[in-house]
C-alpha cells in the first residue's frame, strides 16, 4: 500500500485557467464538491464550529484525480455556480472500522449553489463505480466464503455508489439558521445505506458568535440469507454483516461560542453530547445498545 499512501499526502494539486468571463477549467487533484463547506473544509476559521457536523461531513475522502469545470452565472434573480468534476479516486475507505485500500472509478460529481441576498442554497450529486477488497474486514471475508460462487452478490466490485446532498443558510440580522442533509449508498453490497444531516442556528453579538446545532445520522443494514443457510455455527449472514458494519441511529447536540481576535484569529469552545442506539442482530434475536459521550473541545484557529 506504499504507493497509495504516498499519493494521499496532499489534497489539492491542480492547474486552472479561466474560460471566458464566467468559466474556470481545472485539472489535477481536485476537492470534491460534496458539501457546502467543501472548498474550505480544512480552513477552520471559515466556520463557527471547531469541526463541521460529522453526521453530514462523514465521508473519509474529499478529493479525486481528474478534471473540473466551474461556471458562474446569474438567472432568475439568483447568482449561480455550477461545479462539475470527473475522475477517479484510489486510497483508503473505512470498512467495519478498518482502513481499506479501495478505488472509485468513473467518478462524476455535480454541485449547484445559488445565493440571493442573505439566503444561500446548494444541492450536490455524485456517483462512481466502487471497488473494495472482500478480505478487508473479517465480516466480508466470511460472507465471501459462505456464499462461494455467489460472492459477487455482496462484494463491492464495480457496484454503483451514489451521494446526494442539499443545504440552506439564511441570515436574518444578527441571527442565522443553517441546515444540510445527505444520503449515501452502494447498491448490491453489504455496506449499510446511510443518511444524516444537521439543523442549527447562531447569534452574533459583537466579536462573539453563539451557536446551537442538532445533528442526526442513520445506518441501515442490508439483508443476505444465502438461501436461508447459516454459517454452520448458528450465526446468520445478516448477524455477521450487522456486527461487522454496524446498524443504528445516532444524535449529537452541540453548543458553542466563537470569539474573533483581530482579523485572522478565532478562539472556539464547543460542547457536544452524543447518543448512539446501535442494533446488533443474531440468528434469532436483535438487541439494542445505547452509547453516550460528552466532549468538550477548545481551539485557536488562524488564517494567513
PDB file of N, CA and C in Angstrom, residues 45-90:
ATOM      1  N   UNK A  45     -11.145  28.415  10.250  1.00  0.00           N
ATOM      2  CA  UNK A  45     -11.505  29.804  10.513  1.00  0.00           C
ATOM      3  C   UNK A  45     -12.762  30.202   9.743  1.00  0.00           C
ATOM      4  N   UNK A  46     -13.097  29.454   8.679  1.00  0.00           N
ATOM      5  CA  UNK A  46     -14.190  29.847   7.796  1.00  0.00           C
ATOM      6  C   UNK A  46     -15.575  29.533   8.366  1.00  0.00           C
ATOM      7  N   UNK A  47     -15.662  28.716   9.427  1.00  0.00           N
ATOM      8  CA  UNK A  47     -16.970  28.408  10.001  1.00  0.00           C
ATOM      9  C   UNK A  47     -16.891  28.474  11.522  1.00  0.00           C
ATOM     10  N   UNK A  48     -18.073  28.468  12.164  1.00  0.00           N
ATOM     11  CA  UNK A  48     -18.097  28.747  13.607  1.00  0.00           C
ATOM     12  C   UNK A  48     -17.783  27.523  14.463  1.00  0.00           C
ATOM     13  N   UNK A  49     -18.049  26.286  13.960  1.00  0.00           N
ATOM     14  CA  UNK A  49     -17.708  25.095  14.738  1.00  0.00           C
ATOM     15  C   UNK A  49     -16.180  24.890  14.775  1.00  0.00           C
ATOM     16  N   UNK A  50     -15.744  24.041  15.689  1.00  0.00           N
ATOM     17  CA  UNK A  50     -14.350  23.589  15.620  1.00  0.00           C
ATOM     18  C   UNK A  50     -14.194  22.586  14.494  1.00  0.00           C
ATOM     19  N   UNK A  51     -15.146  21.654  14.377  1.00  0.00           N
ATOM     20  CA  UNK A  51     -15.210  20.739  13.234  1.00  0.00           C
ATOM     21  C   UNK A  51     -16.655  20.695  12.752  1.00  0.00           C
ATOM     22  N   UNK A  52     -16.890  20.570  11.437  1.00  0.00           N
ATOM     23  CA  UNK A  52     -18.268  20.512  10.930  1.00  0.00           C
ATOM     24  C   UNK A  52     -18.976  19.264  11.454  1.00  0.00           C
ATOM     25  N   UNK A  53     -20.304  19.252  11.465  1.00  0.00           N
ATOM     26  CA  UNK A  53     -21.061  18.112  11.987  1.00  0.00           C
ATOM     27  C   UNK A  53     -20.708  16.806  11.275  1.00  0.00           C
ATOM     28  N   UNK A  54     -20.321  15.784  12.058  1.00  0.00           N
ATOM     29  CA  UNK A  54     -19.885  14.516  11.475  1.00  0.00           C
ATOM     30  C   UNK A  54     -21.026  13.752  10.817  1.00  0.00           C
ATOM     31  N   UNK A  55     -22.255  13.994  11.217  1.00  0.00           N
ATOM     32  CA  UNK A  55     -23.380  13.301  10.599  1.00  0.00           C
ATOM     33  C   UNK A  55     -23.521  13.669   9.131  1.00  0.00           C
ATOM     34  N   UNK A  56     -23.026  14.834   8.746  1.00  0.00           N
ATOM     35  CA  UNK A  56     -23.057  15.270   7.353  1.00  0.00           C
ATOM     36  C   UNK A  56     -21.684  15.109   6.710  1.00  0.00           C
ATOM     37  N   UNK A  57     -20.653  15.575   7.394  1.00  0.00           N
ATOM     38  CA  UNK A  57     -19.289  15.557   6.853  1.00  0.00           C
ATOM     39  C   UNK A  57     -18.597  14.264   7.283  1.00  0.00           C
ATOM     40  N   UNK A  58     -19.148  13.135   6.827  1.00  0.00           N
ATOM     41  CA  UNK A  58     -18.724  11.830   7.326  1.00  0.00           C
ATOM     42  C   UNK A  58     -17.881  11.027   6.345  1.00  0.00           C
ATOM     43  N   UNK A  59     -17.861  11.412   5.079  1.00  0.00           N
ATOM     44  CA  UNK A  59     -17.071  10.648   4.116  1.00  0.00           C
ATOM     45  C   UNK A  59     -15.589  10.817   4.410  1.00  0.00           C
ATOM     46  N   UNK A  60     -14.834   9.729   4.269  1.00  0.00           N
ATOM     47  CA  UNK A  60     -13.430   9.731   4.679  1.00  0.00           C
ATOM     48  C   UNK A  60     -12.499  10.240   3.597  1.00  0.00           C
ATOM     49  N   UNK A  61     -13.019  10.590   2.424  1.00  0.00           N
ATOM     50  CA  UNK A  61     -12.171  11.114   1.362  1.00  0.00           C
ATOM     51  C   UNK A  61     -12.812  12.390   0.826  1.00  0.00           C
ATOM     52  N   UNK A  62     -12.010  13.256   0.253  1.00  0.00           N
ATOM     53  CA  UNK A  62     -12.528  14.548  -0.190  1.00  0.00           C
ATOM     54  C   UNK A  62     -11.924  15.010  -1.510  1.00  0.00           C
ATOM     55  N   UNK A  63     -11.155  14.149  -2.192  1.00  0.00           N
ATOM     56  CA  UNK A  63     -10.518  14.583  -3.434  1.00  0.00           C
ATOM     57  C   UNK A  63     -10.506  13.458  -4.460  1.00  0.00           C
ATOM     58  N   UNK A  64     -10.386  13.842  -5.730  1.00  0.00           N
ATOM     59  CA  UNK A  64     -10.203  12.892  -6.814  1.00  0.00           C
ATOM     60  C   UNK A  64      -9.144  13.426  -7.761  1.00  0.00           C
ATOM     61  N   UNK A  65      -8.604  12.546  -8.570  1.00  0.00           N
ATOM     62  CA  UNK A  65      -7.685  12.938  -9.643  1.00  0.00           C
ATOM     63  C   UNK A  65      -8.479  13.001 -10.932  1.00  0.00           C
ATOM     64  N   UNK A  66      -8.557  14.202 -11.530  1.00  0.00           N
ATOM     65  CA  UNK A  66      -9.356  14.309 -12.738  1.00  0.00           C
ATOM     66  C   UNK A  66      -9.485  15.725 -13.236  1.00  0.00           C
ATOM     67  N   UNK A  67     -10.647  16.023 -13.828  1.00  0.00           N
ATOM     68  CA  UNK A  67     -10.908  17.302 -14.469  1.00  0.00           C
ATOM     69  C   UNK A  67     -12.128  17.952 -13.821  1.00  0.00           C
ATOM     70  N   UNK A  68     -12.163  19.280 -13.861  1.00  0.00           N
ATOM     71  CA  UNK A  68     -13.289  20.002 -13.312  1.00  0.00           C
ATOM     72  C   UNK A  68     -13.605  21.248 -14.106  1.00  0.00           C
ATOM     73  N   UNK A  69     -14.856  21.661 -14.041  1.00  0.00           N
ATOM     74  CA  UNK A  69     -15.260  22.897 -14.709  1.00  0.00           C
ATOM     75  C   UNK A  69     -16.285  23.602 -13.837  1.00  0.00           C
ATOM     76  N   UNK A  70     -16.078  24.893 -13.624  1.00  0.00           N
ATOM     77  CA  UNK A  70     -16.981  25.696 -12.817  1.00  0.00           C
ATOM     78  C   UNK A  70     -17.517  26.847 -13.648  1.00  0.00           C
ATOM     79  N   UNK A  71     -18.828  27.027 -13.623  1.00  0.00           N
ATOM     80  CA  UNK A  71     -19.496  28.081 -14.381  1.00  0.00           C
ATOM     81  C   UNK A  71     -20.297  28.947 -13.428  1.00  0.00           C
ATOM     82  N   UNK A  72     -20.079  30.258 -13.477  1.00  0.00           N
ATOM     83  CA  UNK A  72     -20.819  31.213 -12.664  1.00  0.00           C
ATOM     84  C   UNK A  72     -21.730  32.044 -13.573  1.00  0.00           C
ATOM     85  N   UNK A  73     -22.972  32.226 -13.161  1.00  0.00           N
ATOM     86  CA  UNK A  73     -23.913  32.986 -13.980  1.00  0.00           C
ATOM     87  C   UNK A  73     -25.050  33.503 -13.105  1.00  0.00           C
ATOM     88  N   UNK A  74     -25.833  34.434 -13.663  1.00  0.00           N
ATOM     89  CA  UNK A  74     -26.982  34.993 -12.980  1.00  0.00           C
ATOM     90  C   UNK A  74     -28.245  34.627 -13.738  1.00  0.00           C
ATOM     91  N   UNK A  75     -29.285  34.253 -12.984  1.00  0.00           N
ATOM     92  CA  UNK A  75     -30.565  33.909 -13.586  1.00  0.00           C
ATOM     93  C   UNK A  75     -31.638  33.938 -12.522  1.00  0.00           C
ATOM     94  N   UNK A  76     -32.825  34.409 -12.891  1.00  0.00           N
ATOM     95  CA  UNK A  76     -33.992  34.448 -12.014  1.00  0.00           C
ATOM     96  C   UNK A  76     -33.706  35.154 -10.688  1.00  0.00           C
ATOM     97  N   UNK A  77     -32.888  36.192 -10.747  1.00  0.00           N
ATOM     98  CA  UNK A  77     -32.589  36.957  -9.547  1.00  0.00           C
ATOM     99  C   UNK A  77     -31.607  36.305  -8.606  1.00  0.00           C
ATOM    100  N   UNK A  78     -30.985  35.185  -9.016  1.00  0.00           N
ATOM    101  CA  UNK A  78     -30.025  34.462  -8.193  1.00  0.00           C
ATOM    102  C   UNK A  78     -28.650  34.469  -8.850  1.00  0.00           C
ATOM    103  N   UNK A  79     -27.617  34.432  -8.025  1.00  0.00           N
ATOM    104  CA  UNK A  79     -26.250  34.240  -8.503  1.00  0.00           C
ATOM    105  C   UNK A  79     -25.913  32.759  -8.365  1.00  0.00           C
ATOM    106  N   UNK A  80     -25.670  32.096  -9.512  1.00  0.00           N
ATOM    107  CA  UNK A  80     -25.498  30.652  -9.540  1.00  0.00           C
ATOM    108  C   UNK A  80     -24.027  30.279  -9.752  1.00  0.00           C
ATOM    109  N   UNK A  81     -23.682  29.107  -9.234  1.00  0.00           N
ATOM    110  CA  UNK A  81     -22.380  28.493  -9.502  1.00  0.00           C
ATOM    111  C   UNK A  81     -22.606  27.008  -9.745  1.00  0.00           C
ATOM    112  N   UNK A  82     -22.178  26.510 -10.891  1.00  0.00           N
ATOM    113  CA  UNK A  82     -22.327  25.104 -11.249  1.00  0.00           C
ATOM    114  C   UNK A  82     -20.936  24.502 -11.386  1.00  0.00           C
ATOM    115  N   UNK A  83     -20.646  23.529 -10.535  1.00  0.00           N
ATOM    116  CA  UNK A  83     -19.310  22.941 -10.452  1.00  0.00           C
ATOM    117  C   UNK A  83     -19.395  21.452 -10.766  1.00  0.00           C
ATOM    118  N   UNK A  84     -18.639  20.986 -11.767  1.00  0.00           N
ATOM    119  CA  UNK A  84     -18.652  19.587 -12.188  1.00  0.00           C
ATOM    120  C   UNK A  84     -17.235  19.029 -12.172  1.00  0.00           C
ATOM    121  N   UNK A  85     -17.069  17.826 -11.610  1.00  0.00           N
ATOM    122  CA  UNK A  85     -15.759  17.168 -11.620  1.00  0.00           C
ATOM    123  C   UNK A  85     -15.931  15.738 -12.122  1.00  0.00           C
ATOM    124  N   UNK A  86     -14.919  15.245 -12.802  1.00  0.00           N
ATOM    125  CA  UNK A  86     -14.917  13.897 -13.370  1.00  0.00           C
ATOM    126  C   UNK A  86     -13.539  13.300 -13.171  1.00  0.00           C
ATOM    127  N   UNK A  87     -13.464  12.060 -12.639  1.00  0.00           N
ATOM    128  CA  UNK A  87     -12.149  11.465 -12.426  1.00  0.00           C
ATOM    129  C   UNK A  87     -12.220  10.150 -11.686  1.00  0.00           C
ATOM    130  N   UNK A  88     -11.203   9.887 -10.834  1.00  0.00           N
ATOM    131  CA  UNK A  88     -11.101   8.622 -10.103  1.00  0.00           C
ATOM    132  C   UNK A  88     -10.401   8.871  -8.774  1.00  0.00           C
ATOM    133  N   UNK A  89     -10.623   7.946  -7.827  1.00  0.00           N
ATOM    134  CA  UNK A  89     -10.003   8.013  -6.507  1.00  0.00           C
ATOM    135  C   UNK A  89      -9.383   6.666  -6.185  1.00  0.00           C
ATOM    136  N   UNK A  90      -8.197   6.698  -5.601  1.00  0.00           N
ATOM    137  CA  UNK A  90      -7.566   5.493  -5.096  1.00  0.00           C
ATOM    138  C   UNK A  90      -6.957   5.809  -3.747  1.00  0.00           C
TER     139      UNK A  90
END
